[in-house]
Amino acid sequence: MIPLHDYLIFAAASLLMVLTPGPNMIYLISRSICQGRKAGVTSLLGVVAGFFVHLFAAALGLTAVFMAVPMAYEVLKWAGALYLLWLAWQALKPGARSPFEAQQLPADSPRKLVTMGFLTSALNPKIAVFYLSIFPQFIHPEHGSVFSQSIILGLTQISVSFSVNLLIALFAAGIASWFASNPTWLSVQRYFMGFVLAGLAVRLMFEQRRVN
């Protein structure tokens, strides 16, 4: 199965993904601040359901791709490294937006909260690209079933994202308020994430060269 070293790196990559600005985080923070913690947690249930759409689509798709076109694995690995560099630039570029800057949202019913959370997650390009480009870098056919490895990694990503987003939904108001009164730390958070993402991208590119 998946080597422990690769698994831990993937878990760290999943953590970085959930901590970088994206539609899910911005929506959950905004919803929690505008409508309360309960609404934020309810929305999170929909977000998690959306993750499973990406998970099973990737698991089935990657299994077919690896069996039919082995070279596609290398292409996806390079795409993943370039995607990490793009995320790093999004965090480091001048005027980058912090996810802790909430948007004003109207109050919605629990059913609509779940639906909107699901759609935000299922249609989130950040998650889609993560599953299509970062995901394959940690899957190796020689380690067993590609489908099983995909499910294990997908459940890991979902668990990490759920844990972090739950904390964000519960403490969104306090977190946003703290960053608003300490704007310097917004820059520190952005630069830290940007450099870590860039470092991971470089590591993956050098790993690619060693494979070749």
XYZ file of N, CA, C and O in Angstrom:
848
model
N 0.840 -1.204 0.000
C 0.000 0.000 0.000
C 0.875 1.254 0.000
O 2.070 1.179 -0.259
N 0.298 2.373 0.360
C 1.004 3.649 0.279
C 2.088 3.725 1.352
O 1.804 3.527 2.536
N 3.348 4.008 0.964
C 4.423 4.151 1.953
C 4.100 5.266 2.951
O 3.498 6.285 2.580
N 4.509 5.077 4.201
C 4.203 6.057 5.246
C 4.753 7.430 4.901
O 4.077 8.446 5.120
N 5.955 7.483 4.341
C 6.564 8.769 4.001
C 5.700 9.536 3.009
O 5.429 10.737 3.178
N 5.263 8.843 1.950
C 4.406 9.484 0.952
C 3.066 9.890 1.558
O 2.519 10.958 1.243
N 2.536 9.048 2.421
C 1.245 9.336 3.047
C 1.315 10.610 3.896
O 0.421 11.453 3.842
N 2.385 10.751 4.659
C 2.535 11.926 5.520
C 2.710 13.196 4.689
O 2.189 14.261 5.044
N 3.455 13.083 3.583
C 3.617 14.241 2.705
C 2.277 14.632 2.103
O 1.932 15.814 2.004
N 1.485 13.634 1.702
C 0.158 13.924 1.145
C -0.732 14.593 2.186
O -1.468 15.530 1.868
N -0.680 14.098 3.433
C -1.486 14.709 4.493
C -1.080 16.165 4.698
O -1.934 17.043 4.889
N 0.245 16.434 4.635
C 0.717 17.810 4.773
C 0.248 18.663 3.599
O -0.150 19.821 3.773
N 0.272 18.087 2.387
C -0.201 18.811 1.208
C -1.692 19.111 1.335
O -2.161 20.201 0.969
N -2.451 18.158 1.870
C -3.889 18.373 2.073
C -4.137 19.503 3.059
O -5.062 20.312 2.896
N -3.292 19.559 4.092
C -3.413 20.626 5.087
C -3.128 21.981 4.454
O -3.842 22.964 4.707
N -2.098 22.039 3.615
C -1.771 23.294 2.944
C -2.906 23.728 2.027
O -3.238 24.914 1.938
N -3.520 22.749 1.335
C -4.605 23.089 0.426
C -5.781 23.718 1.165
O -6.368 24.703 0.722
N -6.137 23.149 2.311
C -7.302 23.650 3.038
C -7.002 24.997 3.696
O -7.918 25.788 3.942
N -5.729 25.280 3.952
C -5.363 26.538 4.586
C -5.153 27.674 3.589
O -5.057 28.829 3.996
N -5.034 27.342 2.306
C -4.881 28.398 1.304
C -6.255 28.942 0.918
O -7.249 28.219 0.957
N -6.325 30.227 0.531
C -7.610 30.836 0.196
C -8.333 30.090 -0.913
O -7.718 29.636 -1.876
N -9.626 29.936 -0.765
C -10.421 29.257 -1.779
C -11.904 29.473 -1.510
O -12.288 29.967 -0.439
N -12.764 29.110 -2.457
C -14.217 29.318 -2.307
C -14.795 28.677 -1.055
O -15.655 29.271 -0.394
N -14.356 27.459 -0.708
C -14.918 26.778 0.464
C -14.653 27.554 1.746
O -15.554 27.785 2.554
N -13.383 27.934 1.955
C -13.022 28.631 3.187
C -13.719 29.984 3.283
O -14.271 30.345 4.329
N -13.709 30.725 2.177
C -14.345 32.050 2.183
C -15.837 31.929 2.465
O -16.416 32.710 3.229
N -16.478 30.918 1.857
C -17.923 30.729 2.072
C -18.213 30.360 3.528
O -19.127 30.922 4.143
N -17.460 29.421 4.096
C -17.716 28.976 5.465
C -17.474 30.101 6.479
O -18.243 30.266 7.433
N -16.407 30.863 6.273
C -16.129 31.980 7.184
C -17.232 33.022 7.091
O -17.751 33.502 8.110
N -17.598 33.366 5.869
C -18.651 34.373 5.676
C -19.977 33.898 6.262
O -20.690 34.651 6.933
N -20.323 32.626 6.032
C -21.575 32.092 6.542
C -21.592 32.062 8.064
O -22.589 32.422 8.704
N -20.471 31.659 8.670
C -20.398 31.582 10.127
C -20.501 32.953 10.770
O -21.160 33.126 11.804
N -19.863 33.949 10.156
C -19.895 35.302 10.714
C -21.267 35.940 10.530
O -21.793 36.597 11.440
N -21.877 35.729 9.370
C -23.158 36.377 9.062
C -24.354 35.688 9.718
O -25.340 36.349 10.056
N -24.279 34.355 9.889
C -25.460 33.630 10.372
C -25.187 32.782 11.606
O -26.099 32.125 12.120
N -23.969 32.746 12.085
C -23.672 32.010 13.305
C -22.966 30.677 13.079
O -22.919 30.152 11.967
N -22.442 30.121 14.181
C -21.674 28.875 14.107
C -22.490 27.702 13.574
O -21.994 26.905 12.786
N -23.747 27.596 14.012
C -24.582 26.479 13.584
C -24.746 26.466 12.067
O -24.680 25.408 11.426
N -24.933 27.645 11.492
C -25.076 27.741 10.040
C -23.771 27.364 9.349
O -23.771 26.711 8.297
N -22.646 27.761 9.947
C -21.346 27.420 9.372
C -21.110 25.920 9.369
O -20.648 25.355 8.371
N -21.444 25.258 10.479
C -21.265 23.809 10.578
C -22.223 23.089 9.639
O -21.861 22.096 8.995
N -23.459 23.572 9.529
C -24.433 22.972 8.606
C -23.937 23.077 7.166
O -24.028 22.119 6.391
N -23.390 24.222 6.817
C -22.839 24.410 5.474
C -21.664 23.464 5.236
O -21.480 22.955 4.121
N -20.885 23.212 6.281
C -19.730 22.327 6.165
C -20.140 20.912 5.771
O -19.425 20.225 5.041
N -21.309 20.469 6.235
C -21.799 19.138 5.861
C -21.978 19.041 4.346
O -21.662 18.021 3.734
N -22.487 20.112 3.751
C -22.631 20.140 2.303
C -21.284 20.166 1.598
O -21.090 19.506 0.568
N -20.342 20.908 2.164
C -18.990 20.978 1.590
C -18.347 19.597 1.566
O -17.754 19.180 0.574
N -18.480 18.859 2.673
C -17.896 17.516 2.762
C -18.540 16.578 1.737
O -17.862 15.769 1.097
N -19.862 16.693 1.564
C -20.550 15.870 0.561
C -19.999 16.152 -0.830
O -19.836 15.238 -1.649
N -19.671 17.408 -1.095
C -19.087 17.769 -2.380
C -17.718 17.146 -2.590
O -17.346 16.790 -3.720
N -16.937 16.988 -1.496
C -15.623 16.347 -1.595
C -15.747 14.925 -2.136
O -14.891 14.452 -2.892
N -16.804 14.217 -1.727
C -16.961 12.832 -2.157
C -17.214 12.733 -3.667
O -16.867 11.720 -4.290
N -17.824 13.766 -4.248
C -18.000 13.787 -5.701
C -16.637 13.777 -6.380
O -16.374 12.989 -7.301
N -15.730 14.651 -5.902
C -14.385 14.709 -6.463
C -13.629 13.411 -6.196
O -12.902 12.914 -7.071
N -13.795 12.864 -5.017
C -13.068 11.646 -4.635
C -13.395 10.488 -5.564
O -12.497 9.863 -6.142
N -14.676 10.175 -5.729
C -15.043 9.007 -6.528
C -14.798 9.246 -8.020
O -14.435 8.309 -8.744
N -14.957 10.485 -8.464
C -14.658 10.785 -9.866
C -13.170 10.572 -10.139
O -12.783 9.987 -11.157
N -12.331 11.034 -9.210
C -10.886 10.881 -9.376
C -10.470 9.419 -9.256
O -9.647 8.936 -10.038
N -11.027 8.705 -8.279
C -10.656 7.298 -8.069
C -10.973 6.457 -9.299
O -10.145 5.655 -9.752
N -12.158 6.639 -9.859
C -12.542 5.874 -11.043
C -11.765 6.325 -12.282
O -11.297 5.509 -13.073
N -11.598 7.636 -12.419
C -10.899 8.169 -13.582
C -9.425 7.824 -13.599
O -8.873 7.425 -14.621
N -8.752 7.967 -12.451
C -7.320 7.677 -12.395
C -7.045 6.202 -12.610
O -6.037 5.825 -13.210
N -7.926 5.351 -12.099
C -7.747 3.912 -12.319
C -7.757 3.613 -13.818
O -6.910 2.868 -14.319
N -8.697 4.204 -14.533
C -8.788 3.986 -15.977
C -7.581 4.570 -16.707
O -7.012 3.945 -17.603
N -7.165 5.778 -16.301
C -6.044 6.441 -16.965
C -4.750 5.658 -16.766
O -3.979 5.431 -17.707
N -4.471 5.240 -15.520
C -3.229 4.536 -15.254
C -3.153 3.211 -16.006
O -2.080 2.750 -16.374
N -4.312 2.578 -16.207
C -4.329 1.307 -16.913
C -4.177 1.508 -18.421
O -3.555 0.703 -19.117
N -4.733 2.595 -18.953
C -4.748 2.806 -20.396
C -3.563 3.622 -20.906
O -3.013 3.341 -21.966
N -3.151 4.649 -20.151
C -2.102 5.561 -20.620
C -1.091 5.806 -19.492
O -1.214 6.781 -18.738
N -0.090 4.938 -19.354
C 0.892 5.095 -18.274
C 1.581 6.458 -18.275
O 1.865 7.015 -17.213
N 1.850 7.039 -19.457
C 2.537 8.323 -19.523
C 1.703 9.454 -18.930
O 2.228 10.495 -18.559
N 0.388 9.251 -18.852
C -0.477 10.284 -18.284
C -0.100 10.572 -16.836
O -0.282 11.685 -16.344
N 0.436 9.565 -16.165
C 0.870 9.738 -14.775
C 1.943 10.814 -14.682
O 1.891 11.693 -13.817
N 2.923 10.772 -15.600
C 3.997 11.754 -15.578
C 3.470 13.146 -15.923
O 3.899 14.139 -15.335
N 2.555 13.210 -16.869
C 1.977 14.495 -17.258
C 1.245 15.126 -16.073
O 1.384 16.319 -15.793
N 0.475 14.319 -15.353
C -0.277 14.829 -14.210
C 0.650 15.272 -13.086
O 0.355 16.230 -12.359
N 1.778 14.587 -12.927
C 2.726 14.989 -11.890
C 3.282 16.385 -12.172
O 3.398 17.219 -11.278
N 3.635 16.635 -13.436
C 4.132 17.967 -13.787
C 3.033 19.010 -13.639
O 3.280 20.135 -13.187
N 1.821 18.643 -14.010
C 0.700 19.569 -13.850
C 0.502 19.916 -12.381
O 0.208 21.064 -12.027
N 0.687 18.931 -11.511
C 0.542 19.170 -10.080
C 1.584 20.136 -9.555
O 1.288 21.032 -8.753
N 2.836 19.965 -10.001
C 3.905 20.862 -9.557
C 3.630 22.291 -10.023
O 3.817 23.255 -9.267
N 3.186 22.437 -11.275
C 2.876 23.770 -11.788
C 1.687 24.382 -11.046
O 1.655 25.596 -10.802
N 0.717 23.548 -10.668
C -0.432 24.043 -9.920
C -0.005 24.556 -8.551
O -0.486 25.592 -8.081
N 0.915 23.849 -7.900
C 1.427 24.305 -6.607
C 2.122 25.658 -6.753
O 1.984 26.534 -5.894
N 2.882 25.826 -7.825
C 3.546 27.108 -8.062
C 2.515 28.216 -8.290
O 2.697 29.353 -7.824
N 1.425 27.879 -8.985
C 0.373 28.874 -9.211
C -0.281 29.272 -7.896
O -0.538 30.456 -7.646
N -0.551 28.293 -7.029
C -1.123 28.595 -5.720
C -0.169 29.459 -4.895
O -0.595 30.368 -4.171
N 1.129 29.158 -4.999
C 2.125 29.948 -4.271
C 2.087 31.399 -4.737
O 2.136 32.339 -3.934
N 1.969 31.603 -6.055
C 1.906 32.958 -6.600
C 0.640 33.669 -6.144
O 0.663 34.862 -5.830
N -0.473 32.937 -6.089
C -1.722 33.538 -5.622
C -1.605 34.041 -4.191
O -2.230 35.037 -3.811
N -0.799 33.352 -3.388
C -0.611 33.773 -1.997
C 0.382 34.921 -1.882
O 0.257 35.772 -0.998
N 1.379 34.971 -2.791
C 2.466 35.933 -2.666
C 2.276 37.206 -3.481
O 2.903 38.228 -3.185
N 1.424 37.175 -4.495
C 1.299 38.330 -5.388
C 0.763 39.553 -4.645
O 0.006 39.427 -3.667
N 1.152 40.733 -5.082
C 0.663 41.961 -4.437
C -0.860 42.049 -4.505
O -1.469 41.727 -5.524
N -1.460 42.443 -3.394
C -2.901 42.612 -3.357
C -3.683 41.326 -3.191
O -4.902 41.331 -3.347
N -3.003 40.219 -2.862
C -3.702 38.948 -2.669
C -4.710 39.080 -1.539
O -4.449 39.720 -0.518
N -5.843 38.450 -1.705
C -6.924 38.554 -0.723
C -6.794 37.488 0.352
O -6.453 36.349 0.070
N -7.070 37.878 1.574
C -7.063 36.919 2.676
C -8.432 36.243 2.767
O -9.472 36.889 2.587
N -8.466 34.926 3.050
C -9.754 34.237 3.193
C -10.516 34.676 4.427
O -11.692 34.367 4.579
N -9.837 35.410 5.329
C -10.485 35.835 6.562
C -11.215 37.164 6.404
O -11.694 37.735 7.375
N -11.294 37.656 5.161
C -12.095 38.845 4.866
C -13.475 38.352 4.433
O -13.677 37.944 3.289
N -14.426 38.363 5.332
C -15.744 37.762 5.078
C -16.571 38.581 4.102
O -16.411 39.789 3.966
N -17.488 37.874 3.407
C -18.456 38.515 2.533
C -19.807 38.546 3.242
O -20.098 37.707 4.077
N -20.637 39.518 2.890
C -21.964 39.608 3.474
C -22.900 38.610 2.778
O -23.027 38.618 1.564
N -23.550 37.754 3.560
C -24.466 36.763 3.013
C -25.792 36.824 3.755
O -25.822 37.026 4.968
N -26.925 36.633 3.048
C -28.233 36.635 3.712
C -28.442 35.332 4.474
O -27.803 34.318 4.187
N -29.344 35.345 5.462
C -29.648 34.133 6.230
C -30.401 33.138 5.345
O -31.284 33.515 4.584
N -30.028 31.849 5.448
C -30.670 30.804 4.654
C -31.137 29.668 5.550
O -30.667 29.509 6.689
N -32.052 28.838 5.027
C -32.557 27.680 5.760
C -31.481 26.596 5.807
O -30.565 26.592 4.976
N -31.577 25.648 6.776
C -30.596 24.552 6.847
C -30.471 23.788 5.532
O -29.356 23.431 5.126
N -31.594 23.527 4.871
C -31.543 22.792 3.604
C -30.748 23.564 2.561
O -29.923 22.982 1.830
N -30.976 24.865 2.492
C -30.257 25.666 1.508
C -28.787 25.791 1.883
O -27.912 25.840 1.010
N -28.495 25.819 3.191
C -27.099 25.891 3.635
C -26.327 24.668 3.161
O -25.198 24.782 2.662
N -26.932 23.487 3.320
C -26.280 22.248 2.884
C -26.121 22.256 1.365
O -25.059 21.891 0.837
N -27.175 22.674 0.662
C -27.130 22.697 -0.799
C -26.052 23.646 -1.310
O -25.268 23.305 -2.208
N -25.998 24.845 -0.735
C -25.006 25.816 -1.168
C -23.595 25.357 -0.814
O -22.652 25.558 -1.587
N -23.443 24.729 0.351
C -22.138 24.185 0.719
C -21.701 23.108 -0.254
O -20.536 23.052 -0.670
N -22.649 22.244 -0.633
C -22.353 21.164 -1.582
C -21.941 21.735 -2.938
O -20.933 21.309 -3.528
N -22.707 22.697 -3.450
C -22.401 23.272 -4.753
C -21.074 24.033 -4.732
O -20.288 23.959 -5.691
N -20.810 24.745 -3.648
C -19.544 25.471 -3.532
C -18.367 24.511 -3.603
O -17.341 24.800 -4.236
N -18.508 23.350 -2.958
C -17.439 22.352 -2.938
C -17.358 21.572 -4.244
O -16.277 21.403 -4.830
N -18.490 21.080 -4.728
C -18.509 20.253 -5.936
C -18.041 21.031 -7.163
O -17.449 20.449 -8.078
N -18.309 22.340 -7.189
C -17.927 23.170 -8.334
C -16.652 23.965 -8.074
O -16.311 24.853 -8.854
N -15.946 23.625 -7.001
C -14.734 24.346 -6.609
C -13.565 23.924 -7.503
O -13.095 22.788 -7.407
N -13.054 24.794 -8.360
C -11.950 24.405 -9.243
C -10.675 24.057 -8.486
O -9.875 23.240 -8.944
N -10.483 24.670 -7.316
C -9.297 24.379 -6.513
C -9.269 22.907 -6.108
O -8.233 22.239 -6.203
N -10.417 22.374 -5.663
C -10.485 20.971 -5.257
C -10.388 20.055 -6.466
O -9.718 19.015 -6.427
N -11.035 20.431 -7.557
C -10.997 19.610 -8.766
C -9.569 19.454 -9.271
O -9.125 18.342 -9.593
N -8.828 20.561 -9.326
C -7.451 20.498 -9.811
C -6.572 19.727 -8.831
O -5.665 18.998 -9.233
N -6.847 19.863 -7.545
C -6.083 19.110 -6.543
C -6.214 17.608 -6.793
O -5.223 16.876 -6.813
N -7.426 17.154 -7.015
C -7.653 15.728 -7.233
C -7.093 15.252 -8.576
O -6.684 14.099 -8.702
N -7.062 16.124 -9.571
C -6.606 15.717 -10.894
C -5.096 15.836 -11.071
O -4.510 15.129 -11.899
N -4.442 16.735 -10.330
C -3.020 16.941 -10.560
C -2.135 16.595 -9.356
O -1.081 15.984 -9.523
N -2.558 16.949 -8.141
C -1.756 16.628 -6.962
C -1.937 15.171 -6.560
O -0.978 14.461 -6.232
N -3.158 14.716 -6.609
C -3.518 13.356 -6.225
C -2.626 12.278 -6.844
O -2.070 11.434 -6.144
N -2.462 12.281 -8.181
C -1.709 11.195 -8.814
C -0.245 11.117 -8.414
O 0.391 10.075 -8.593
N 0.314 12.204 -7.880
C 1.715 12.205 -7.500
C 1.986 11.229 -6.357
O 3.142 10.830 -6.137
N 0.959 10.841 -5.635
C 1.134 9.973 -4.471
C 0.544 8.578 -4.691
O 0.426 7.793 -3.760
N 0.178 8.301 -5.937
C -0.378 6.994 -6.271
C 0.591 6.255 -7.183
O 1.038 6.798 -8.197
N 0.940 5.035 -6.823
C 1.882 4.239 -7.603
C 1.269 2.859 -7.836
O 1.016 2.122 -6.880
N 1.026 2.503 -9.090
C 0.412 1.203 -9.395
C 1.151 0.021 -8.772
O 0.521 -0.991 -8.430
N 2.475 0.136 -8.615
C 3.238 -0.975 -8.040
C 2.940 -1.192 -6.559
O 3.327 -2.218 -5.978
N 2.267 -0.244 -5.933
C 1.922 -0.371 -4.509
C 0.539 -0.985 -4.284
O 0.065 -1.032 -3.153
N -0.092 -1.427 -5.359
C -1.398 -2.064 -5.208
C -2.471 -1.392 -6.043
O -2.168 -0.619 -6.965
N -3.715 -1.662 -5.716
C -4.853 -1.131 -6.458
C -4.854 0.400 -6.481
O -4.800 1.043 -5.427
N -4.899 0.957 -7.681
C -4.963 2.410 -7.824
C -6.248 2.938 -7.186
O -6.251 3.986 -6.533
N -7.334 2.201 -7.370
C -8.621 2.625 -6.801
C -8.546 2.677 -5.277
O -8.982 3.651 -4.651
N -7.964 1.637 -4.651
C -7.855 1.603 -3.189
C -6.973 2.725 -2.669
O -7.291 3.377 -1.667
N -5.852 2.955 -3.350
C -4.970 4.049 -2.945
C -5.691 5.386 -3.057
O -5.544 6.266 -2.194
N -6.487 5.549 -4.128
C -7.236 6.792 -4.316
C -8.240 7.015 -3.193
O -8.386 8.138 -2.692
N -8.923 5.951 -2.788
C -9.909 6.068 -1.714
C -9.228 6.450 -0.403
O -9.699 7.335 0.336
N -8.099 5.805 -0.099
C -7.371 6.102 1.143
C -6.917 7.554 1.165
O -7.107 8.275 2.156
N -6.317 8.010 0.071
C -5.850 9.393 0.015
C -7.023 10.373 0.041
O -6.957 11.419 0.692
N -8.105 10.020 -0.656
C -9.266 10.897 -0.663
C -9.887 11.055 0.712
O -10.246 12.162 1.119
N -10.006 9.953 1.437
C -10.562 10.018 2.795
C -9.646 10.809 3.716
O -10.115 11.507 4.628
N -8.342 10.718 3.474
C -7.391 11.513 4.260
C -7.597 12.994 3.996
O -7.663 13.805 4.931
N -7.712 13.357 2.714
C -7.932 14.766 2.374
C -9.232 15.273 2.970
O -9.284 16.385 3.513
N -10.280 14.467 2.904
C -11.576 14.871 3.448
C -11.501 15.036 4.959
O -12.048 15.990 5.528
N -10.811 14.121 5.645
C -10.681 14.198 7.102
C -9.925 15.451 7.525
O -10.323 16.157 8.457
N -8.816 15.744 6.817
C -8.025 16.936 7.131
C -8.849 18.191 6.877
O -8.902 19.107 7.716
N -9.516 18.232 5.724
C -10.308 19.412 5.379
C -11.476 19.612 6.347
O -11.765 20.743 6.755
N -12.138 18.509 6.714
C -13.262 18.621 7.642
C -12.797 19.158 8.992
O -13.426 20.057 9.569
N -11.687 18.629 9.505
C -11.190 19.046 10.818
C -10.841 20.526 10.834
O -11.234 21.266 11.752
N -10.108 20.960 9.816
C -9.693 22.365 9.761
C -10.894 23.278 9.545
O -11.050 24.304 10.222
N -11.764 22.912 8.608
C -12.928 23.758 8.324
C -13.916 23.805 9.489
O -14.607 24.806 9.690
N -13.993 22.716 10.261
C -14.861 22.730 11.437
C -14.357 23.755 12.446
O -15.152 24.534 13.009
N -13.053 23.776 12.670
C -12.473 24.762 13.588
C -12.707 26.180 13.070
O -13.020 27.094 13.836
N -12.564 26.343 11.758
C -12.773 27.665 11.161
C -14.225 28.104 11.322
O -14.511 29.258 11.661
N -15.170 27.179 11.081
C -16.589 27.517 11.211
C -16.951 27.877 12.647
O -17.757 28.782 12.891
N -16.351 27.171 13.609
C -16.665 27.407 15.016
C -16.056 28.701 15.542
O -16.631 29.361 16.411
N -14.893 29.066 15.007
C -14.183 30.220 15.558
C -13.959 31.315 14.515
O -13.065 32.139 14.669
N -14.782 31.327 13.460
C -14.590 32.273 12.357
C -14.601 33.722 12.821
O -13.739 34.521 12.430
N -15.594 34.078 13.642
C -15.715 35.479 14.081
C -14.472 35.916 14.846
O -13.929 36.999 14.605
N -14.012 35.072 15.769
C -12.830 35.409 16.549
C -11.579 35.490 15.687
O -10.741 36.391 15.867
N -11.449 34.551 14.741
C -10.274 34.542 13.863
C -10.255 35.792 12.986
O -9.223 36.469 12.863
N -11.399 36.109 12.378
C -11.477 37.284 11.510
C -11.199 38.556 12.293
O -10.511 39.460 11.813
N -11.743 38.637 13.505
C -11.529 39.817 14.339
C -10.057 39.966 14.715
O -9.505 41.068 14.694
N -9.431 38.844 15.045
C -8.011 38.890 15.441
C -7.144 39.341 14.275
O -6.264 40.194 14.439
N -7.390 38.798 13.085
C -6.595 39.194 11.929
C -6.861 40.643 11.543
O -5.967 41.334 11.055
N -8.104 41.102 11.750
C -8.430 42.490 11.432
C -7.643 43.457 12.314
O -7.243 44.541 11.873
N -7.404 43.053 13.563
C -6.649 43.911 14.474
C -5.151 43.635 14.422
O -4.365 44.353 15.040
N -4.753 42.614 13.691
C -3.329 42.291 13.527
C -3.032 42.040 12.047
O -2.699 40.918 11.643
N -3.159 43.081 11.225
C -3.021 42.907 9.767
C -1.658 42.371 9.342
O -1.548 41.738 8.287
N -0.631 42.609 10.139
C 0.703 42.107 9.782
C 0.703 40.596 9.648
O 1.357 40.023 8.770
N -0.065 39.920 10.524
C -0.101 38.465 10.500
C -0.817 37.913 9.281
O -0.609 36.752 8.896
N -1.670 38.727 8.652
C -2.265 38.302 7.380
C -1.176 38.133 6.330
O -1.169 37.163 5.562
N -0.238 39.092 6.308
C 0.872 38.999 5.363
C 1.781 37.836 5.705
O 2.239 37.104 4.814
N 2.035 37.634 7.006
C 2.882 36.516 7.426
C 2.265 35.194 6.993
O 2.951 34.304 6.473
N 0.942 35.063 7.201
C 0.244 33.834 6.821
C 0.338 33.593 5.318
O 0.607 32.476 4.862
N 0.160 34.646 4.528
C 0.212 34.498 3.081
C 1.613 34.108 2.606
O 1.774 33.188 1.798
N 2.626 34.792 3.122
C 3.991 34.510 2.681
C 4.450 33.125 3.127
O 5.132 32.417 2.382
N 4.073 32.736 4.330
C 4.455 31.402 4.815
C 3.865 30.327 3.908
O 4.557 29.411 3.455
N 2.554 30.424 3.626
C 1.904 29.445 2.768
C 2.499 29.462 1.370
O 2.724 28.417 0.751
N 2.767 30.656 0.861
C 3.314 30.769 -0.482
C 4.660 30.092 -0.636
O 4.895 29.330 -1.577
N 5.552 30.327 0.324
C 6.891 29.742 0.240
C 6.866 28.232 0.471
O 7.624 27.487 -0.152
N 5.996 27.767 1.352
C 5.894 26.318 1.582
C 5.358 25.621 0.334
O 5.864 24.570 -0.072
N 4.339 26.199 -0.294
C 3.790 25.628 -1.517
C 4.837 25.611 -2.630
O 4.957 24.629 -3.368
N 5.594 26.690 -2.752
C 6.639 26.739 -3.775
C 7.708 25.687 -3.502
O 8.194 25.031 -4.427
N 8.063 25.513 -2.229
C 9.055 24.508 -1.871
C 8.584 23.105 -2.218
O 9.363 22.278 -2.722
N 7.311 22.817 -1.957
C 6.765 21.504 -2.283
C 6.753 21.285 -3.798
O 7.056 20.181 -4.283
N 6.453 22.335 -4.547
C 6.452 22.223 -6.009
C 7.845 21.903 -6.535
O 8.019 21.047 -7.407
N 8.857 22.597 -6.010
C 10.241 22.356 -6.437
C 10.666 20.931 -6.099
O 11.300 20.242 -6.903
N 10.288 20.469 -4.921
C 10.625 19.097 -4.522
C 10.041 18.085 -5.499
O 10.706 17.126 -5.906
N 8.785 18.300 -5.890
C 8.126 17.378 -6.798
C 8.765 17.415 -8.186
O 8.879 16.387 -8.853
N 9.205 18.586 -8.623
C 9.838 18.692 -9.934
C 11.183 17.972 -9.949
O 11.535 17.303 -10.918
N 11.952 18.084 -8.866
C 13.225 17.381 -8.795
C 13.006 15.877 -8.694
O 13.771 15.090 -9.249
N 11.954 15.478 -8.009
C 11.607 14.060 -7.934
C 11.290 13.535 -9.325
O 11.653 12.422 -9.704
N 10.617 14.344 -10.128
C 10.297 13.967 -11.501
C 11.573 13.734 -12.307
O 11.684 12.776 -13.060
N 12.560 14.591 -12.144
C 13.802 14.431 -12.886
C 14.525 13.148 -12.489
O 15.118 12.478 -13.303
N 14.471 12.798 -11.198
C 15.137 11.573 -10.755
C 14.468 10.364 -11.368
O 15.120 9.375 -11.698
N 13.126 10.416 -11.524
C 12.415 9.296 -12.119
C 12.852 9.104 -13.564
O 13.028 8.006 -14.049
N 13.007 10.234 -14.269
C 13.439 10.128 -15.645
C 14.892 9.724 -15.736
O 15.320 9.231 -16.757
